Every structure is written in structure tokens, then in C-alpha cells.
mmCIF file of N, CA, C and O in Angstrom:
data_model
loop_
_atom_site.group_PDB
_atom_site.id
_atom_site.type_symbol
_atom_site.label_atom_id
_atom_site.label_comp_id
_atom_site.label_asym_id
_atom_site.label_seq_id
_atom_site.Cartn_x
_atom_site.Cartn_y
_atom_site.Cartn_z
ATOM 1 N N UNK X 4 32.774 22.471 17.018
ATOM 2 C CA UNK X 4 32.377 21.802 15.801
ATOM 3 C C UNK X 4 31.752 20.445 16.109
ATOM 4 O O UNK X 4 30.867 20.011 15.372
ATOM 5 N N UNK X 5 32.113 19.865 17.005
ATOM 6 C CA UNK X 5 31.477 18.246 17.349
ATOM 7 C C UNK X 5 30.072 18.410 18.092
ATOM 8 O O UNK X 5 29.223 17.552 17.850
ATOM 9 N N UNK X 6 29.702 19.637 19.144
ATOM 10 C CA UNK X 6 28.549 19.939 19.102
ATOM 11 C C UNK X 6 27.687 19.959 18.114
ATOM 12 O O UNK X 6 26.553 19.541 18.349
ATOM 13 N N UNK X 7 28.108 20.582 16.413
ATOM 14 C CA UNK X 7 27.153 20.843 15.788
ATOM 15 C C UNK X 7 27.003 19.361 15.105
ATOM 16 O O UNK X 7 25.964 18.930 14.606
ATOM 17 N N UNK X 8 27.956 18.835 15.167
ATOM 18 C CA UNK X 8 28.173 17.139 14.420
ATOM 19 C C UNK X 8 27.049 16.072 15.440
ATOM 20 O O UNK X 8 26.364 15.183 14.935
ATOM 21 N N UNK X 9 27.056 16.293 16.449
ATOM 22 C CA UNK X 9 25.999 15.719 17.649
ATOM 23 C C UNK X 9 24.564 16.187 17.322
ATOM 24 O O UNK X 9 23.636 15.390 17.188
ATOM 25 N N UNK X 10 24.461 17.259 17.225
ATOM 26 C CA UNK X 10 23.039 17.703 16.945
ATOM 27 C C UNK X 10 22.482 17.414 15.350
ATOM 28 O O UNK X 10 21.309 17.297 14.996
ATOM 29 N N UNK X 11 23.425 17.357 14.706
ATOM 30 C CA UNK X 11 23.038 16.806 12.962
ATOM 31 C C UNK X 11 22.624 15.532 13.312
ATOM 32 O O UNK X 11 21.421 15.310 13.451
ATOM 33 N N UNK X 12 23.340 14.781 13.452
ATOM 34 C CA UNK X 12 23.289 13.232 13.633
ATOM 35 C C UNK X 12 21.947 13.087 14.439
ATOM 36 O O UNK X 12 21.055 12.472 13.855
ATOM 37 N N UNK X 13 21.640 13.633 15.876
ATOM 38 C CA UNK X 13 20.796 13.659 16.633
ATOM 39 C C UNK X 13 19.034 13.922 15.620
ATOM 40 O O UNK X 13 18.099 13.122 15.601
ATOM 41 N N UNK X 14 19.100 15.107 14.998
ATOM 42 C CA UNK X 14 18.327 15.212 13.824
ATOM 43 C C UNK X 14 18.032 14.804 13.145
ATOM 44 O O UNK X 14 16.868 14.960 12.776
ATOM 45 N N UNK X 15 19.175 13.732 12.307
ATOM 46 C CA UNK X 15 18.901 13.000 11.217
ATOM 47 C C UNK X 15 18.343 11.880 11.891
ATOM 48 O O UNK X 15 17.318 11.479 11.341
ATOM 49 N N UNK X 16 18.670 11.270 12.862
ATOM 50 C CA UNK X 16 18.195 9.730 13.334
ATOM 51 C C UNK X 16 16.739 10.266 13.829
ATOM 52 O O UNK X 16 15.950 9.326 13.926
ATOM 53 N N UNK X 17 16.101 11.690 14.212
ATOM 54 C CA UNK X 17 15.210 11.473 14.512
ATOM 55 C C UNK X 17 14.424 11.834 13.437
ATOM 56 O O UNK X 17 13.196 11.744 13.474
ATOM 57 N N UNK X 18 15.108 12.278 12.380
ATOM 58 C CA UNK X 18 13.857 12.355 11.151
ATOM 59 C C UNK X 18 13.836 10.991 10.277
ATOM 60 O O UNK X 18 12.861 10.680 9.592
ATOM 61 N N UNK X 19 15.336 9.994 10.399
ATOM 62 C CA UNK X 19 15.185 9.033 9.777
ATOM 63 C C UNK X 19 13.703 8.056 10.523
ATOM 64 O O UNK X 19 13.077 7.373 9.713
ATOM 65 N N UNK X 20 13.265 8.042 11.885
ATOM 66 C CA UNK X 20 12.613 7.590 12.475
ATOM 67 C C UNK X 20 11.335 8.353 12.013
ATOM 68 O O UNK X 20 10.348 7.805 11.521
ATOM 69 N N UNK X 21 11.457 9.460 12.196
ATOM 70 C CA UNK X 21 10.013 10.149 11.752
ATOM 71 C C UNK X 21 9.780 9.037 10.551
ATOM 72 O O UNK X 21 9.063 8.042 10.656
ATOM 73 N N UNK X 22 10.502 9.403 9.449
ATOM 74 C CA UNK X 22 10.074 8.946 8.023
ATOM 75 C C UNK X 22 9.951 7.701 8.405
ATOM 76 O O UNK X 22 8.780 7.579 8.045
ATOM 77 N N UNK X 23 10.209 6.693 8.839
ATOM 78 C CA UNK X 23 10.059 5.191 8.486
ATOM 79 C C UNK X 23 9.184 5.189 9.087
ATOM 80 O O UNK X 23 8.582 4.269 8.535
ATOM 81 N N UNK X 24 8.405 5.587 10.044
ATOM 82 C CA UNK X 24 6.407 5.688 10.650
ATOM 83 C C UNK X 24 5.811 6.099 9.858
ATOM 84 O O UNK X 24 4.656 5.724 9.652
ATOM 85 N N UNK X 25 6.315 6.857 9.274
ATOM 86 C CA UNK X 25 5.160 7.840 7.942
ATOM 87 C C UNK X 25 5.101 6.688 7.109
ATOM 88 O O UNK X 25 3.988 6.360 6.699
ATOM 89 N N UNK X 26 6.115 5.998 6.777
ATOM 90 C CA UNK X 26 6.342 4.760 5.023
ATOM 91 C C UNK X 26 5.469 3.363 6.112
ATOM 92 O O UNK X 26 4.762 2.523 5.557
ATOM 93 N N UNK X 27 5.677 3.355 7.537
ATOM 94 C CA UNK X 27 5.398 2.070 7.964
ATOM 95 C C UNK X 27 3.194 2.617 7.641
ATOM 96 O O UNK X 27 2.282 2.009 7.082
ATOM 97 N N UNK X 28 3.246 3.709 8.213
ATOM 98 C CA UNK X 28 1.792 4.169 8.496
ATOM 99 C C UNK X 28 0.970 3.886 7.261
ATOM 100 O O UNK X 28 -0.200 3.514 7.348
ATOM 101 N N UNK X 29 1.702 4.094 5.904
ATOM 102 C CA UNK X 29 1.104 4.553 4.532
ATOM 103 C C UNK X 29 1.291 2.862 4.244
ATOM 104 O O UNK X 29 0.240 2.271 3.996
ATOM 105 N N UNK X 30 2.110 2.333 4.255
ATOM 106 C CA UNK X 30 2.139 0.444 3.999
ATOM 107 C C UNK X 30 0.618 0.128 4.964
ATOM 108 O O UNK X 30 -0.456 -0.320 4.563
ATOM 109 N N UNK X 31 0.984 0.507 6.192
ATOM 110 C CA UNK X 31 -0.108 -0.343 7.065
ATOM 111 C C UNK X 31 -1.804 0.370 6.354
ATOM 112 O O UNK X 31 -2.809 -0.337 6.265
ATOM 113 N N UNK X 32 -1.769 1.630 5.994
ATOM 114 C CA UNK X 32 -3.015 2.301 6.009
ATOM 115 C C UNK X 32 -2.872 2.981 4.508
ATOM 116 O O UNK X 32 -2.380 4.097 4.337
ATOM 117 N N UNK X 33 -3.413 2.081 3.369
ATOM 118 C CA UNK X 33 -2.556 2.654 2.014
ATOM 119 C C UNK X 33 -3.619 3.812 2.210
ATOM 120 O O UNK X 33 -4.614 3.717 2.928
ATOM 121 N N UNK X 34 -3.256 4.931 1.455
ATOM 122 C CA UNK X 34 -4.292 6.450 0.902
ATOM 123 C C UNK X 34 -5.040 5.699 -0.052
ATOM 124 O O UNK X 34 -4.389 4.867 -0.683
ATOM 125 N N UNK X 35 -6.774 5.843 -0.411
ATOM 126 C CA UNK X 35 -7.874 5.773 -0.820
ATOM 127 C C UNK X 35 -8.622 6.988 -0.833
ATOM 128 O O UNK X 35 -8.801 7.691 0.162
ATOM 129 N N UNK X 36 -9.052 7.220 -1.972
ATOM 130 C CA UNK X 36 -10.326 8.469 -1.939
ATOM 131 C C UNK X 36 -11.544 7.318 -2.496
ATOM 132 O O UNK X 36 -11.599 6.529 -3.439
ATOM 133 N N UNK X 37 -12.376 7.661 -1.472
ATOM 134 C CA UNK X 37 -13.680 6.500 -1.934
ATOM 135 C C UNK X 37 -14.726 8.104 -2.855
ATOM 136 O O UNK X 37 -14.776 9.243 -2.390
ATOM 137 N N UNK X 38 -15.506 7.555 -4.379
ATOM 138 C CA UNK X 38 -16.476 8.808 -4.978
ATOM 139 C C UNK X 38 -17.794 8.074 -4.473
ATOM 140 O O UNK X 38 -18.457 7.318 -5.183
ATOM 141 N N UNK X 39 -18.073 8.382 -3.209
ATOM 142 C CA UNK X 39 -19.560 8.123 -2.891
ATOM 143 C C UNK X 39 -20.099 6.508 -3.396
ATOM 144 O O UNK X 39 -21.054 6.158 -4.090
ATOM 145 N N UNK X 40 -19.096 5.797 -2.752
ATOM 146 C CA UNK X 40 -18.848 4.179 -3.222
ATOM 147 C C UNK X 40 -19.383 4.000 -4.800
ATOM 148 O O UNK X 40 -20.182 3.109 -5.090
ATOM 149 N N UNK X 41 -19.001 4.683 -5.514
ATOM 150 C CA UNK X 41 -19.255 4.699 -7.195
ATOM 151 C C UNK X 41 -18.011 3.921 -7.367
ATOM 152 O O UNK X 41 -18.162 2.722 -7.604
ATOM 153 N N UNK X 42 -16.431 4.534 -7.267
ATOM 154 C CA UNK X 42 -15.733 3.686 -7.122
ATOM 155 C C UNK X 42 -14.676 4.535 -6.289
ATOM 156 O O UNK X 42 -14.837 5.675 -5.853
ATOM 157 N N UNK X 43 -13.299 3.528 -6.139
ATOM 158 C CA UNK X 43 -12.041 3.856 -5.445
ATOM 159 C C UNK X 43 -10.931 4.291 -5.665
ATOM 160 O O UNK X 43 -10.063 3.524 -6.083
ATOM 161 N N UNK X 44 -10.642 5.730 -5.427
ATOM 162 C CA UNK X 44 -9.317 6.214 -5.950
ATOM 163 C C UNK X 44 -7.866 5.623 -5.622
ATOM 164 O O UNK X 44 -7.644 6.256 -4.590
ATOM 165 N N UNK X 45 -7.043 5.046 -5.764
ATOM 166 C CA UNK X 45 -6.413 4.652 -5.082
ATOM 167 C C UNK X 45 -4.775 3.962 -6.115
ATOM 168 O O UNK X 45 -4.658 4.107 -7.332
ATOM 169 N N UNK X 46 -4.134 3.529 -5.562
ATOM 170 C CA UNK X 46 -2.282 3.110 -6.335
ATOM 171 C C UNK X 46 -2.879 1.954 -7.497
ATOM 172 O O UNK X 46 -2.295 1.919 -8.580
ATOM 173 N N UNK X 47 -3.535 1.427 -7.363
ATOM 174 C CA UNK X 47 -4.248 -0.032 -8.015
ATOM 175 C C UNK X 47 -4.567 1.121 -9.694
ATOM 176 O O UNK X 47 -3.972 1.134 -10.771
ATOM 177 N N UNK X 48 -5.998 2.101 -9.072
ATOM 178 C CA UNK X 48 -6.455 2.796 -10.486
ATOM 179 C C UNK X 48 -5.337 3.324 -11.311
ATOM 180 O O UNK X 48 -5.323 3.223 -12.538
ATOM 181 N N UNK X 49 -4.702 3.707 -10.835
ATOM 182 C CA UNK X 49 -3.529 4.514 -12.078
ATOM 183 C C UNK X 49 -2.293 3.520 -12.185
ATOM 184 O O UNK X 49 -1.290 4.099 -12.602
ATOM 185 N N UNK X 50 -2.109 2.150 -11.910
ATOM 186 C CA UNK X 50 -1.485 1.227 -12.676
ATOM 187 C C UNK X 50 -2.804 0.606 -13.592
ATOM 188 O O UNK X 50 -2.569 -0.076 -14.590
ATOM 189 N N UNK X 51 -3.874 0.834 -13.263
ATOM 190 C CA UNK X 51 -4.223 -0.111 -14.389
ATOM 191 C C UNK X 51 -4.858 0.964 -15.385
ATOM 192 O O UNK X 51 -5.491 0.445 -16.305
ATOM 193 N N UNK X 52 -4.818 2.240 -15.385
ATOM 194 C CA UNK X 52 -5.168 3.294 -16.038
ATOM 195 C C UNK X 52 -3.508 3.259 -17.313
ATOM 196 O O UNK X 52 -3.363 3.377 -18.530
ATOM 197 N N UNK X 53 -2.736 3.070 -16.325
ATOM 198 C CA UNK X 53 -1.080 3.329 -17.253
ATOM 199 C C UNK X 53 -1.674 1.815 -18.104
ATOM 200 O O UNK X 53 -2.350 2.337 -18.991
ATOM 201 N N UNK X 54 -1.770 0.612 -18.278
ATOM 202 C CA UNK X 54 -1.725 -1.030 -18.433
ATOM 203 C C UNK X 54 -2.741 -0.175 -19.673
ATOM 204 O O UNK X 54 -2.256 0.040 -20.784
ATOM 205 N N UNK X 55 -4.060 0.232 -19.362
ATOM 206 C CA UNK X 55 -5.169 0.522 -20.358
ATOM 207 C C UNK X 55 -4.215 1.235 -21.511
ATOM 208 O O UNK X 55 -3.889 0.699 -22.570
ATOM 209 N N UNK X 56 -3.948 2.181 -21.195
ATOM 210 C CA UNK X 56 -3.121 3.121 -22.207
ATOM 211 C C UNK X 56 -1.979 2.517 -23.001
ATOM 212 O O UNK X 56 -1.679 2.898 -24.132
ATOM 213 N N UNK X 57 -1.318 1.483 -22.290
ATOM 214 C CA UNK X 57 -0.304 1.138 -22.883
ATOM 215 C C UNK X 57 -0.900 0.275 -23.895
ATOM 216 O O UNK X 57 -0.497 0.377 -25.053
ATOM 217 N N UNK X 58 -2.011 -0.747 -23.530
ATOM 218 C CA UNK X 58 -2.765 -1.790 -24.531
ATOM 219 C C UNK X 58 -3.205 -0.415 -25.512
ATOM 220 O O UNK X 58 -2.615 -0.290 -26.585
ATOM 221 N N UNK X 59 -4.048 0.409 -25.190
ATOM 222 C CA UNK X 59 -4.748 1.411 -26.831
ATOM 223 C C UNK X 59 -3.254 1.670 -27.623
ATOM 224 O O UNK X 59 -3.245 1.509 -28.843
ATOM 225 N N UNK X 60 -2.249 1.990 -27.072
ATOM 226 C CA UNK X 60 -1.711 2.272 -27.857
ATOM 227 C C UNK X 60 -0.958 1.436 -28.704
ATOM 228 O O UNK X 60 -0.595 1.766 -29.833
ATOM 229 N N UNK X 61 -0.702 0.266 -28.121
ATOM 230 C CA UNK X 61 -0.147 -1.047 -28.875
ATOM 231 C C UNK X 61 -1.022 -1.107 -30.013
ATOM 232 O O UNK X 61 -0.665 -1.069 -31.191
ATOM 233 N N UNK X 62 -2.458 -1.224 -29.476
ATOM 234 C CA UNK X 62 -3.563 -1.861 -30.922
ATOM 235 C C UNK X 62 -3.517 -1.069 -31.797
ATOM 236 O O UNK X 62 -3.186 -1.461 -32.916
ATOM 237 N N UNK X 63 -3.948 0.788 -31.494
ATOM 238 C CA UNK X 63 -3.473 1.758 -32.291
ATOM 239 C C UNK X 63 -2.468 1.302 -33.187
ATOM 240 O O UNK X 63 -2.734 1.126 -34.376
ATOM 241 N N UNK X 64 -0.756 0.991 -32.478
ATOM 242 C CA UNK X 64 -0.192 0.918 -33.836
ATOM 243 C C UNK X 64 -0.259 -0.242 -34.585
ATOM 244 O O UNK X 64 -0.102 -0.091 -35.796
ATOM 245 N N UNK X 65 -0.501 -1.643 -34.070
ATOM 246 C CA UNK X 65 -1.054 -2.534 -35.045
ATOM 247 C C UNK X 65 -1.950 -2.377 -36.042
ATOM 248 O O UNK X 65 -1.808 -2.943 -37.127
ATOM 249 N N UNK X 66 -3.196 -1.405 -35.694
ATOM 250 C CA UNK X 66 -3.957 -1.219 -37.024
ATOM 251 C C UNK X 66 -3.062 -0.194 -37.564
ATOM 252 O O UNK X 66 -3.701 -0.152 -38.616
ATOM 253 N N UNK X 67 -2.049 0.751 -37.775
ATOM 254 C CA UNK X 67 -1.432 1.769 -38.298
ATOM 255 C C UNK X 67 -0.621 0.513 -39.012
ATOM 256 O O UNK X 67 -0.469 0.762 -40.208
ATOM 257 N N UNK X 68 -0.246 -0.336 -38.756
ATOM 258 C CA UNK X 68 1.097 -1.487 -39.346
ATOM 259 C C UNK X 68 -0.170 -2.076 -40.289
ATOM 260 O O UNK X 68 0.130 -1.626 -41.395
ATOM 261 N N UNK X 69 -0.971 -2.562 -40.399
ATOM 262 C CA UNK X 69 -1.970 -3.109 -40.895
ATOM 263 C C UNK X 69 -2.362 -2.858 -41.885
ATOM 264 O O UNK X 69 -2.555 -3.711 -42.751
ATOM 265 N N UNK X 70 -2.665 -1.192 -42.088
ATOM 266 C CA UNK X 70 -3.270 -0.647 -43.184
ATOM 267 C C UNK X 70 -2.639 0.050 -43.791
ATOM 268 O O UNK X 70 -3.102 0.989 -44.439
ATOM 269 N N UNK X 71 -0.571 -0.469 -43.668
ATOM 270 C CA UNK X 71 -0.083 0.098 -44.981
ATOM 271 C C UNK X 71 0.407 -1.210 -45.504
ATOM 272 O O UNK X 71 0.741 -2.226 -44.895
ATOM 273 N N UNK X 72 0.358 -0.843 -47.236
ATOM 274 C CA UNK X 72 0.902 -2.073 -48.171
ATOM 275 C C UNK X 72 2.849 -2.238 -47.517
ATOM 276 O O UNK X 72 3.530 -1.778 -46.600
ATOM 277 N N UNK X 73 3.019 -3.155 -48.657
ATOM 278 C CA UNK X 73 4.751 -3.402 -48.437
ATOM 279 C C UNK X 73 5.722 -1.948 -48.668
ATOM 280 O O UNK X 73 6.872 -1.613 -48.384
ATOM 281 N N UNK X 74 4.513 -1.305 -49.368
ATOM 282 C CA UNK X 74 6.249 0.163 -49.605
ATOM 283 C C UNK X 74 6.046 0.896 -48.901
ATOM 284 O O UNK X 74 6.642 1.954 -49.106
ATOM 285 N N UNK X 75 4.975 0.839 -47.463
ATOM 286 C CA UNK X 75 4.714 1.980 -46.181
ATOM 287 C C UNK X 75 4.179 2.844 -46.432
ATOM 288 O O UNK X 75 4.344 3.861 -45.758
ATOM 289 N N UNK X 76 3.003 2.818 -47.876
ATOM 290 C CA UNK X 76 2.008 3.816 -48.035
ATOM 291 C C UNK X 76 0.545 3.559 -47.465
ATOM 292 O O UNK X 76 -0.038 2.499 -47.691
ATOM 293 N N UNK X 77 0.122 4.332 -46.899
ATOM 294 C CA UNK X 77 -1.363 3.919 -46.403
ATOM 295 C C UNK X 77 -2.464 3.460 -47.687
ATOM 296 O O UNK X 77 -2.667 4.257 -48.602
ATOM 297 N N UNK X 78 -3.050 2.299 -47.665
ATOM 298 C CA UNK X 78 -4.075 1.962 -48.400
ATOM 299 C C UNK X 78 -5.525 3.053 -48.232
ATOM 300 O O UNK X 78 -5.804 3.219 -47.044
ATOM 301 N N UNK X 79 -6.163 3.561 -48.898
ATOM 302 C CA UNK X 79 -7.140 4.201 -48.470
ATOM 303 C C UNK X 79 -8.567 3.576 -49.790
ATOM 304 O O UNK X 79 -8.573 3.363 -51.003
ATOM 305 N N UNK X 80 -9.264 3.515 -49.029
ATOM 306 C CA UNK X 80 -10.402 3.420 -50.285
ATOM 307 C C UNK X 80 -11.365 4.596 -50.384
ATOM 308 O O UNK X 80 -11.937 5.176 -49.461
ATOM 309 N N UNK X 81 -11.426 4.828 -51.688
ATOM 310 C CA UNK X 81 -12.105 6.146 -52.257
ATOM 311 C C UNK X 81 -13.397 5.835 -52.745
ATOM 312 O O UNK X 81 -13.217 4.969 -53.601
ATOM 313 N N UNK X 82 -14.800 6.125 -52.636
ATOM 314 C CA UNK X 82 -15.884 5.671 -53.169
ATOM 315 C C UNK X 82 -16.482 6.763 -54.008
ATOM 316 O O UNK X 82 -17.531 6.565 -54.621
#
């Protein structure tokens, strides 16, 4: 049984090592997809893609708060 306890341990320290080169490699060398220098795919675009979405939807519901009177019926004008 302590054989197989030696070889776990032995395994884990060498995959804990694997992984912390892979996390050191991806820190040192972040992933980028360049579209034919149009622009850069990359961790930056989809936080500020989430930031965009979160602002439309804030303003969204400000004009929804906006364009009802005090008893929470929508104002509409009819011509």
C-alpha cells in the first residue's frame, strides 16, 4: 500500500509542476487571436464586451423607470 501512496504523491507533485508552467507560460505569454490586424481577440475584449452589456442594460432600465407615471403604468402617446 505505501508503494501505491509513493507513486500518487510522485504524480501529483509532478502534475502539480506540470500545471504551474502551463499558468506560469499563459501569465508570461497571455492567448491572443489577432483578425488580420482588424482587431484582437483576447481576456481584455470580453471584459469589456461583459462592462458594454452591463451599461445597455442599466440605460435600458432607466428609460423603462422613466416612461412610467407614479402608479407603474407605461405612458404611451397615441396620434
Amino acid at each position: 500500500m505505501d508503494c501505491c501512496r509513493s507513486a500518487f504523491a510522485t504524480t501529483n507533485k509532478d502534475m502539480q509542476k506540470l500545471f504551474d508552467n502551463f499558468l506560469r507560460t499563459l501569465d508570461s505569454f497571455p492567448p491572443e487571436i489577432s483578425l488580420g490586424d482588424f482587431t484582437v481577440i483576447n481576456r481584455a475584449l470580453f471584459i469589456s464586451l461583459g462592462t458594454m452589456m452591463t451599461t445597455y442594460l442599466i440605460v435600458l432600465l432607466q428609460f423603462n423607470m422613466s416612461s412610467s407615471d407614479s402608479h407603474g403604468y407605461n405612458i404611451t402617446l397615441q396620434i
